[in-house]
mmCIF file of C-alpha atoms in Angstrom:
data_model
loop_
_atom_site.group_PDB
_atom_site.id
_atom_site.type_symbol
_atom_site.label_atom_id
_atom_site.label_comp_id
_atom_site.label_asym_id
_atom_site.label_seq_id
_atom_site.Cartn_x
_atom_site.Cartn_y
_atom_site.Cartn_z
ATOM 1 C CA MET A 15 44.607 -62.290 -120.421
ATOM 2 C CA THR A 16 46.271 -60.838 -123.567
ATOM 3 C CA ASP A 17 49.119 -62.605 -125.372
ATOM 4 C CA ALA A 18 51.438 -60.015 -124.142
ATOM 5 C CA GLN A 19 50.336 -60.530 -120.510
ATOM 6 C CA THR A 20 50.920 -64.246 -121.030
ATOM 7 C CA ALA A 21 54.289 -63.795 -122.432
ATOM 8 C CA ASP A 22 55.327 -61.448 -119.632
ATOM 9 C CA ALA A 23 53.994 -63.753 -117.127
ATOM 10 C CA GLN A 24 56.279 -66.558 -118.130
ATOM 11 C CA THR A 25 59.390 -64.423 -117.292
ATOM 12 C CA PRO A 26 61.480 -64.439 -115.484
ATOM 13 C CA ASP A 27 61.889 -68.277 -115.440
ATOM 14 C CA GLY A 28 62.968 -70.339 -112.439
ATOM 15 C CA GLY A 29 66.226 -71.558 -113.977
ATOM 16 C CA ASP A 30 69.173 -72.643 -111.887
ATOM 17 C CA GLY A 31 70.775 -70.478 -109.105
ATOM 18 C CA PHE A 32 67.713 -70.558 -106.516
ATOM 19 C CA VAL A 33 68.651 -71.627 -103.186
ATOM 20 C CA PRO A 34 66.217 -72.285 -100.191
ATOM 21 C CA LEU A 35 65.589 -69.664 -97.400
ATOM 22 C CA PHE A 36 63.527 -72.104 -95.358
ATOM 23 C CA ASP A 37 64.845 -75.625 -94.606
ATOM 24 C CA GLY A 38 61.321 -77.128 -94.231
ATOM 25 C CA SER A 39 61.960 -78.386 -90.734
ATOM 26 C CA SER A 40 63.135 -75.297 -88.574
ATOM 27 C CA LEU A 41 63.324 -71.602 -88.241
ATOM 28 C CA ALA A 42 67.032 -71.811 -88.989
ATOM 29 C CA GLY A 43 68.183 -68.562 -90.662
ATOM 30 C CA TRP A 44 65.198 -66.522 -89.293
ATOM 31 C CA TYR A 45 64.533 -64.552 -86.208
ATOM 32 C CA SER A 46 61.163 -63.222 -84.724
ATOM 33 C CA VAL A 47 60.550 -59.588 -83.928
ATOM 34 C CA PRO A 48 57.401 -57.874 -82.670
ATOM 35 C CA ARG A 49 55.443 -55.535 -84.771
ATOM 36 C CA VAL A 50 56.769 -52.095 -83.237
ATOM 37 C CA TYR A 51 56.013 -49.001 -85.271
ATOM 38 C CA GLY A 52 58.519 -46.256 -85.890
ATOM 39 C CA THR A 53 58.399 -42.993 -87.840
ATOM 40 C CA GLU A 54 55.905 -42.366 -90.514
ATOM 41 C CA TYR A 55 58.784 -41.743 -92.888
ATOM 42 C CA PRO A 56 62.396 -40.957 -92.646
ATOM 43 C CA GLY A 57 62.899 -37.820 -90.469
ATOM 44 C CA GLY A 58 59.135 -37.608 -89.962
ATOM 45 C CA PRO A 59 56.898 -37.923 -86.915
ATOM 46 C CA ALA A 60 56.183 -41.053 -85.138
ATOM 47 C CA LEU A 61 53.396 -43.294 -86.661
ATOM 48 C CA LEU A 62 51.738 -43.443 -83.314
ATOM 49 C CA GLU A 63 50.861 -39.687 -83.802
ATOM 50 C CA ARG A 64 49.063 -40.477 -86.907
ATOM 51 C CA PHE A 65 47.224 -43.189 -85.082
ATOM 52 C CA ASP A 66 46.033 -40.567 -82.560
ATOM 53 C CA ALA A 67 44.949 -38.156 -85.138
ATOM 54 C CA LEU A 68 42.835 -40.889 -86.794
ATOM 55 C CA GLY A 69 41.345 -42.044 -83.449
ATOM 56 C CA LEU A 70 42.978 -45.532 -83.690
ATOM 57 C CA THR A 71 44.268 -47.286 -80.718
ATOM 58 C CA PRO A 72 47.418 -49.299 -81.151
ATOM 59 C CA PRO A 73 48.304 -52.464 -79.375
ATOM 60 C CA VAL A 74 49.820 -51.783 -75.851
ATOM 61 C CA GLU A 75 53.303 -52.912 -75.397
ATOM 62 C CA PRO A 76 53.551 -54.759 -78.551
ATOM 63 C CA GLU A 77 57.314 -55.349 -77.939
ATOM 64 C CA LYS A 78 55.948 -58.017 -75.281
ATOM 65 C CA HIS A 79 53.889 -59.877 -77.664
ATOM 66 C CA PRO A 80 55.690 -61.072 -80.853
ATOM 67 C CA ALA A 81 53.872 -63.173 -83.396
ATOM 68 C CA HIS A 82 54.057 -66.858 -82.993
ATOM 69 C CA TRP A 83 56.043 -68.680 -85.719
ATOM 70 C CA PHE A 84 56.451 -72.450 -85.983
ATOM 71 C CA VAL A 85 57.031 -75.358 -88.510
ATOM 72 C CA GLU A 86 54.407 -77.970 -89.035
ATOM 73 C CA ASP A 87 54.559 -80.669 -91.554
ATOM 74 C CA GLY A 88 57.194 -78.834 -93.607
ATOM 75 C CA VAL A 89 55.102 -75.434 -93.718
ATOM 76 C CA LEU A 90 56.253 -72.328 -92.068
ATOM 77 C CA VAL A 91 53.199 -70.972 -90.086
ATOM 78 C CA GLY A 92 52.624 -67.573 -88.652
ATOM 79 C CA GLU A 93 49.833 -66.329 -86.205
ATOM 80 C CA GLN A 94 49.302 -63.776 -83.555
ATOM 81 C CA ASP A 95 50.960 -64.406 -80.326
ATOM 82 C CA SER A 96 47.560 -66.010 -79.111
ATOM 83 C CA PRO A 97 44.172 -66.370 -80.751
ATOM 84 C CA GLY A 98 42.413 -63.144 -80.845
ATOM 85 C CA SER A 99 45.151 -61.249 -78.949
ATOM 86 C CA GLY A 100 45.470 -58.775 -81.713
ATOM 87 C CA TYR A 101 49.316 -58.664 -81.567
ATOM 88 C CA GLY A 102 51.383 -59.217 -84.697
ATOM 89 C CA GLY A 103 55.091 -59.470 -85.648
ATOM 90 C CA TYR A 104 57.648 -60.407 -88.364
ATOM 91 C CA LEU A 105 59.827 -63.349 -89.080
ATOM 92 C CA VAL A 106 63.135 -61.773 -90.465
ATOM 93 C CA SER A 107 65.756 -63.476 -92.610
ATOM 94 C CA GLU A 108 69.183 -63.446 -90.834
ATOM 95 C CA GLN A 109 70.722 -62.834 -94.224
ATOM 96 C CA ALA A 110 70.518 -59.531 -96.107
ATOM 97 C CA PHE A 111 70.168 -59.228 -99.938
ATOM 98 C CA GLY A 112 70.631 -56.652 -102.682
ATOM 99 C CA ASP A 113 69.138 -57.571 -105.970
ATOM 100 C CA PHE A 114 67.276 -60.762 -106.125
ATOM 101 C CA GLU A 115 64.358 -62.951 -107.253
ATOM 102 C CA LEU A 116 62.244 -64.521 -104.535
ATOM 103 C CA VAL A 117 59.844 -67.488 -105.088
ATOM 104 C CA LEU A 118 57.629 -68.774 -102.406
ATOM 105 C CA GLU A 119 54.302 -70.588 -101.992
ATOM 106 C CA MET A 120 51.698 -68.947 -99.695
ATOM 107 C CA ARG A 121 48.287 -70.176 -98.168
ATOM 108 C CA PRO A 122 46.702 -67.305 -95.871
ATOM 109 C CA ASP A 123 43.453 -68.015 -94.028
ATOM 110 C CA TRP A 124 40.597 -65.577 -94.618
ATOM 111 C CA PRO A 125 41.044 -63.039 -93.130
ATOM 112 C CA ALA A 126 44.723 -62.781 -92.835
ATOM 113 C CA ASP A 127 46.561 -59.442 -93.404
ATOM 114 C CA THR A 128 50.198 -60.618 -94.204
ATOM 115 C CA GLY A 129 52.866 -59.895 -96.745
ATOM 116 C CA VAL A 130 56.512 -60.080 -97.620
ATOM 117 C CA MET A 131 58.953 -57.200 -96.719
ATOM 118 C CA LEU A 132 61.971 -56.379 -98.763
ATOM 119 C CA ARG A 133 65.098 -54.338 -97.825
ATOM 120 C CA ARG A 134 63.919 -54.397 -94.399
ATOM 121 C CA ARG A 135 66.174 -53.090 -91.566
ATOM 122 C CA PRO A 136 67.311 -55.734 -89.233
ATOM 123 C CA ASP A 137 66.039 -54.022 -86.101
ATOM 124 C CA ARG A 138 63.550 -51.459 -87.371
ATOM 125 C CA TRP A 139 60.297 -51.581 -89.215
ATOM 126 C CA GLU A 140 61.190 -49.624 -92.426
ATOM 127 C CA GLY A 141 61.248 -51.404 -95.754
ATOM 128 C CA PHE A 142 59.178 -52.018 -98.989
ATOM 129 C CA GLN A 143 56.291 -54.465 -98.591
ATOM 130 C CA VAL A 144 54.643 -56.666 -101.087
ATOM 131 C CA LEU A 145 51.039 -57.146 -99.947
ATOM 132 C CA VAL A 146 49.281 -60.338 -99.237
ATOM 133 C CA ASP A 147 46.244 -58.581 -97.675
ATOM 134 C CA HIS A 148 43.874 -61.666 -97.722
ATOM 135 C CA ARG A 149 41.142 -59.698 -96.132
ATOM 136 C CA PRO A 150 38.269 -57.396 -97.019
ATOM 137 C CA SER A 151 39.534 -54.519 -99.249
ATOM 138 C CA GLY A 152 42.852 -56.219 -99.352
ATOM 139 C CA GLY A 153 45.528 -55.829 -102.043
ATOM 140 C CA ILE A 154 47.529 -58.876 -103.268
ATOM 141 C CA GLY A 155 50.681 -58.354 -105.009
ATOM 142 C CA GLY A 156 50.708 -54.528 -104.670
ATOM 143 C CA PHE A 157 52.879 -52.562 -102.373
ATOM 144 C CA PHE A 158 53.079 -50.555 -99.316
ATOM 145 C CA GLY A 159 55.792 -48.445 -97.762
ATOM 146 C CA ASN A 160 56.423 -49.406 -94.126
ATOM 147 C CA GLY A 161 58.020 -46.265 -92.526
ATOM 148 C CA LEU A 162 58.394 -44.972 -95.998
ATOM 149 C CA ALA A 163 55.357 -42.519 -95.966
ATOM 150 C CA SER A 164 52.765 -45.237 -95.894
ATOM 151 C CA PHE A 165 52.568 -45.194 -99.810
ATOM 152 C CA SER A 166 49.994 -47.590 -101.201
ATOM 153 C CA ALA A 167 50.461 -48.613 -104.752
ATOM 154 C CA VAL A 168 47.990 -51.393 -105.643
ATOM 155 C CA PRO A 169 46.401 -52.623 -108.771
ATOM 156 C CA PHE A 170 43.154 -53.845 -107.232
ATOM 157 C CA ALA A 171 41.514 -54.949 -104.071
ATOM 158 C CA VAL A 172 39.659 -58.102 -103.365
ATOM 159 C CA ASP A 173 36.813 -59.217 -100.902
ATOM 160 C CA VAL A 174 35.073 -62.607 -100.365
ATOM 161 C CA ALA A 175 31.963 -64.350 -101.510
ATOM 162 C CA LEU A 176 29.938 -65.998 -98.767
ATOM 163 C CA ASP A 177 27.535 -68.956 -98.981
ATOM 164 C CA ALA A 178 24.115 -69.136 -97.459
ATOM 165 C CA GLU A 179 25.551 -69.951 -94.083
ATOM 166 C CA GLY A 180 28.075 -67.042 -94.259
ATOM 167 C CA GLN A 181 31.046 -69.096 -94.672
ATOM 168 C CA PRO A 182 33.693 -67.700 -97.183
ATOM 169 C CA THR A 183 33.876 -69.527 -100.563
ATOM 170 C CA GLY A 184 36.369 -67.707 -102.751
ATOM 171 C CA LEU A 185 37.750 -64.296 -103.668
ATOM 172 C CA VAL A 186 35.755 -61.565 -105.532
ATOM 173 C CA ALA A 187 36.687 -58.107 -106.611
ATOM 174 C CA ASP A 188 36.214 -55.418 -104.062
ATOM 175 C CA ASP A 189 33.276 -53.202 -104.383
ATOM 176 C CA PRO A 190 34.426 -49.459 -104.435
ATOM 177 C CA ALA A 191 31.032 -48.306 -103.177
ATOM 178 C CA THR A 192 31.365 -50.385 -100.108
ATOM 179 C CA SER A 193 35.101 -50.752 -99.622
ATOM 180 C CA VAL A 194 36.759 -49.598 -96.339
ATOM 181 C CA GLU A 195 40.071 -49.109 -98.309
ATOM 182 C CA PRO A 196 39.063 -48.520 -101.939
ATOM 183 C CA VAL A 197 41.547 -48.409 -104.852
ATOM 184 C CA THR A 198 41.920 -45.116 -106.234
ATOM 185 C CA GLU A 199 43.361 -44.160 -109.636
ATOM 186 C CA GLU A 200 46.052 -42.360 -107.780
ATOM 187 C CA LYS A 201 47.107 -45.650 -106.059
ATOM 188 C CA ARG A 202 47.025 -47.510 -109.537
ATOM 189 C CA ALA A 203 48.922 -44.659 -111.153
ATOM 190 C CA ARG A 204 51.990 -45.243 -108.921
ATOM 191 C CA LEU A 205 52.473 -48.486 -110.731
ATOM 192 C CA GLY A 206 54.408 -48.964 -113.981
ATOM 193 C CA TYR A 207 52.270 -52.080 -114.532
ATOM 194 C CA ALA A 208 48.851 -52.899 -112.887
ATOM 195 C CA ALA A 209 47.030 -56.171 -113.590
ATOM 196 C CA ASP A 210 43.295 -56.299 -114.023
ATOM 197 C CA VAL A 211 41.567 -57.872 -111.071
ATOM 198 C CA ASP A 212 39.570 -60.506 -113.261
ATOM 199 C CA ASP A 213 42.883 -62.003 -114.620
ATOM 200 C CA PHE A 214 44.014 -62.202 -111.069
ATOM 201 C CA LEU A 215 40.878 -63.954 -109.836
ATOM 202 C CA ASN A 216 41.086 -66.459 -112.727
ATOM 203 C CA VAL A 217 44.644 -67.542 -111.485
ATOM 204 C CA TRP A 218 44.197 -67.451 -107.621
ATOM 205 C CA ARG A 219 43.478 -70.801 -105.997
ATOM 206 C CA TRP A 220 41.008 -70.491 -103.073
ATOM 207 C CA ASP A 221 41.919 -72.389 -99.965
ATOM 208 C CA ASP A 222 45.025 -73.748 -101.646
ATOM 209 C CA TRP A 223 48.653 -72.966 -102.389
ATOM 210 C CA ASN A 224 49.542 -70.065 -104.665
ATOM 211 C CA GLU A 225 53.020 -69.014 -105.861
ATOM 212 C CA LEU A 226 54.240 -65.671 -105.434
ATOM 213 C CA ARG A 227 57.240 -64.413 -107.236
ATOM 214 C CA ILE A 228 59.056 -61.077 -106.503
ATOM 215 C CA ARG A 229 61.951 -59.403 -108.469
ATOM 216 C CA CYS A 230 63.844 -56.689 -106.761
ATOM 217 C CA VAL A 231 66.557 -54.846 -108.663
ATOM 218 C CA GLY A 232 68.319 -51.647 -108.168
ATOM 219 C CA ALA A 233 69.597 -49.234 -105.347
ATOM 220 C CA LEU A 234 66.210 -47.755 -105.234
ATOM 221 C CA PRO A 235 64.632 -50.913 -106.735
ATOM 222 C CA VAL A 236 62.215 -51.733 -109.472
ATOM 223 C CA ILE A 237 59.884 -54.418 -107.601
ATOM 224 C CA THR A 238 57.960 -56.773 -109.929
ATOM 225 C CA THR A 239 55.514 -59.287 -108.629
ATOM 226 C CA TRP A 240 53.776 -62.427 -110.143
ATOM 227 C CA VAL A 241 51.031 -64.657 -108.641
ATOM 228 C CA ASN A 242 50.832 -68.127 -110.260
ATOM 229 C CA GLY A 243 52.768 -66.791 -113.240
ATOM 230 C CA LEU A 244 50.445 -63.792 -113.815
ATOM 231 C CA LYS A 245 52.281 -60.498 -113.644
ATOM 232 C CA ILE A 246 50.551 -58.400 -110.931
ATOM 233 C CA ALA A 247 52.403 -55.015 -110.573
ATOM 234 C CA GLU A 248 55.525 -53.150 -111.009
ATOM 235 C CA LEU A 249 56.882 -50.291 -108.872
ATOM 236 C CA ASP A 250 59.915 -48.058 -109.701
ATOM 237 C CA THR A 251 60.693 -46.781 -106.144
ATOM 238 C CA ALA A 252 63.285 -44.330 -107.547
ATOM 239 C CA THR A 253 60.408 -42.267 -109.368
ATOM 240 C CA LEU A 254 57.558 -43.163 -107.064
ATOM 241 C CA ASP A 255 55.405 -39.977 -106.378
ATOM 242 C CA SER A 256 53.480 -40.007 -103.002
ATOM 243 C CA PRO A 257 53.123 -37.404 -100.140
ATOM 244 C CA ASN A 258 56.098 -37.281 -97.969
ATOM 245 C CA TYR A 259 58.061 -40.092 -99.991
ATOM 246 C CA ASP A 260 61.590 -38.904 -100.558
ATOM 247 C CA PRO A 261 63.743 -41.294 -102.650
ATOM 248 C CA GLU A 262 66.964 -39.973 -101.350
ATOM 249 C CA ARG A 263 66.082 -40.193 -97.673
ATOM 250 C CA VAL A 264 64.653 -43.616 -98.403
ATOM 251 C CA LEU A 265 67.929 -44.863 -99.860
ATOM 252 C CA ALA A 266 69.687 -43.263 -96.890
ATOM 253 C CA VAL A 267 67.741 -45.439 -94.544
ATOM 254 C CA LEU A 268 67.481 -48.638 -96.291
ATOM 255 C CA GLY A 269 70.690 -48.787 -98.249
ATOM 256 C CA GLU A 270 71.105 -50.925 -101.136
ATOM 257 C CA ARG A 271 70.874 -54.396 -99.135
ATOM 258 C CA GLY A 272 68.258 -55.494 -96.666
ATOM 259 C CA HIS A 273 66.372 -58.330 -95.307
ATOM 260 C CA ILE A 274 63.346 -60.166 -96.171
ATOM 261 C CA ALA A 275 60.530 -60.505 -93.633
ATOM 262 C CA LEU A 276 57.175 -62.302 -93.455
ATOM 263 C CA GLU A 277 54.256 -60.579 -91.462
ATOM 264 C CA VAL A 278 51.662 -61.239 -89.093
ATOM 265 C CA HIS A 279 49.449 -58.059 -88.936
ATOM 266 C CA ASP A 280 47.989 -56.662 -85.683
ATOM 267 C CA ASN A 281 44.364 -55.731 -85.230
ATOM 268 C CA ASP A 282 43.174 -52.174 -85.022
ATOM 269 C CA SER A 283 40.038 -50.271 -84.409
ATOM 270 C CA MET A 284 39.673 -49.760 -88.250
ATOM 271 C CA PHE A 285 39.244 -53.330 -89.428
ATOM 272 C CA GLY A 286 39.258 -55.343 -85.982
ATOM 273 C CA GLU A 287 39.004 -59.141 -86.620
ATOM 274 C CA ALA A 288 38.395 -58.514 -90.382
ATOM 275 C CA ARG A 289 42.112 -57.571 -90.501
ATOM 276 C CA TRP A 290 43.265 -60.946 -88.870
ATOM 277 C CA GLY A 291 40.546 -63.351 -87.695
ATOM 278 C CA LYS A 292 40.741 -65.114 -84.405
ATOM 279 C CA GLY A 293 42.901 -68.225 -84.763
ATOM 280 C CA ALA A 294 43.874 -67.277 -88.415
ATOM 281 C CA GLN A 295 47.245 -68.218 -89.753
ATOM 282 C CA CYS A 296 49.448 -67.443 -92.789
ATOM 283 C CA ARG A 297 51.360 -70.479 -94.308
ATOM 284 C CA TRP A 298 54.596 -70.425 -96.333
ATOM 285 C CA ARG A 299 56.614 -72.995 -98.022
ATOM 286 C CA ASN A 300 59.340 -73.616 -100.713
ATOM 287 C CA ILE A 301 60.685 -70.264 -100.055
ATOM 288 C CA ARG A 302 63.841 -69.842 -102.304
ATOM 289 C CA ILE A 303 65.905 -67.073 -103.681
ATOM 290 C CA LYS A 304 68.287 -66.258 -106.413
ATOM 291 C CA ASP A 305 71.017 -63.736 -105.897
ATOM 292 C CA LEU A 306 71.112 -61.034 -108.893
ATOM 293 C CA ASP A 307 74.027 -58.831 -107.496
ATOM 294 C CA GLY A 308 76.266 -58.138 -110.380
ATOM 295 C CA VAL A 309 74.112 -59.851 -112.914
ATOM 296 C CA ALA A 310 73.598 -57.807 -116.078
ATOM 297 C CA GLN A 311 69.838 -56.830 -116.472
#
């Protein structure tokens, strides 16, 4: 890591002003919703039409199978509605936020395709997502546009090393030659900043807790992520260039304030259980937020 990266990774500091979003004992302040798809982009076709074109079969009646969320030993846990069911969902904050810094600790199983949504609608699936795709060809700390033209803006992708018995032992860089979802220069070019995968692998703690920090500022926000103090990625959603992405329509749909949501992904015919392993969980703790509305940047 360069000196400039190290200095950047140390900001913004924790400081005062952070308040808890999770009380460590209940789901107070949050509500669960199923993973139900909407349009591909504002004013566009239903995403299910794209699934049909790709030959993918989505879960049947997902609205009847929300993910399972519960608290155990001070940890917020998310899992599919039953092991191996393939049905995902979201846990959504009751409170909406404009500009903020969000800090939390995460500990996803392998494989578990999860993430943190920002500016999400209270009852619809649109929003910006910070990826925690802890699975083959997964991005961590990059971005995806749920219902916002499905844009992908990621600095790198990861895979897993296996021991002689085939058990996962740690993250490695994804091999573009064999990747199901390779990182392209186009995906990296959408970012104003993109970390190197080796720097990320040096700070990631396998089978342990990792801190994710997110800064979201602006009507069409600039979103920045850090993992364990290392700056991972920065995205300017006002200038993002991606097919069918229209900043004005995005702002009209999302507004300048929205909800935070944690994700349990569903399974599909592209990844199957490589997206969410049978019995896998995502775990979160020490979730806290600092309101930046009206604060000079």
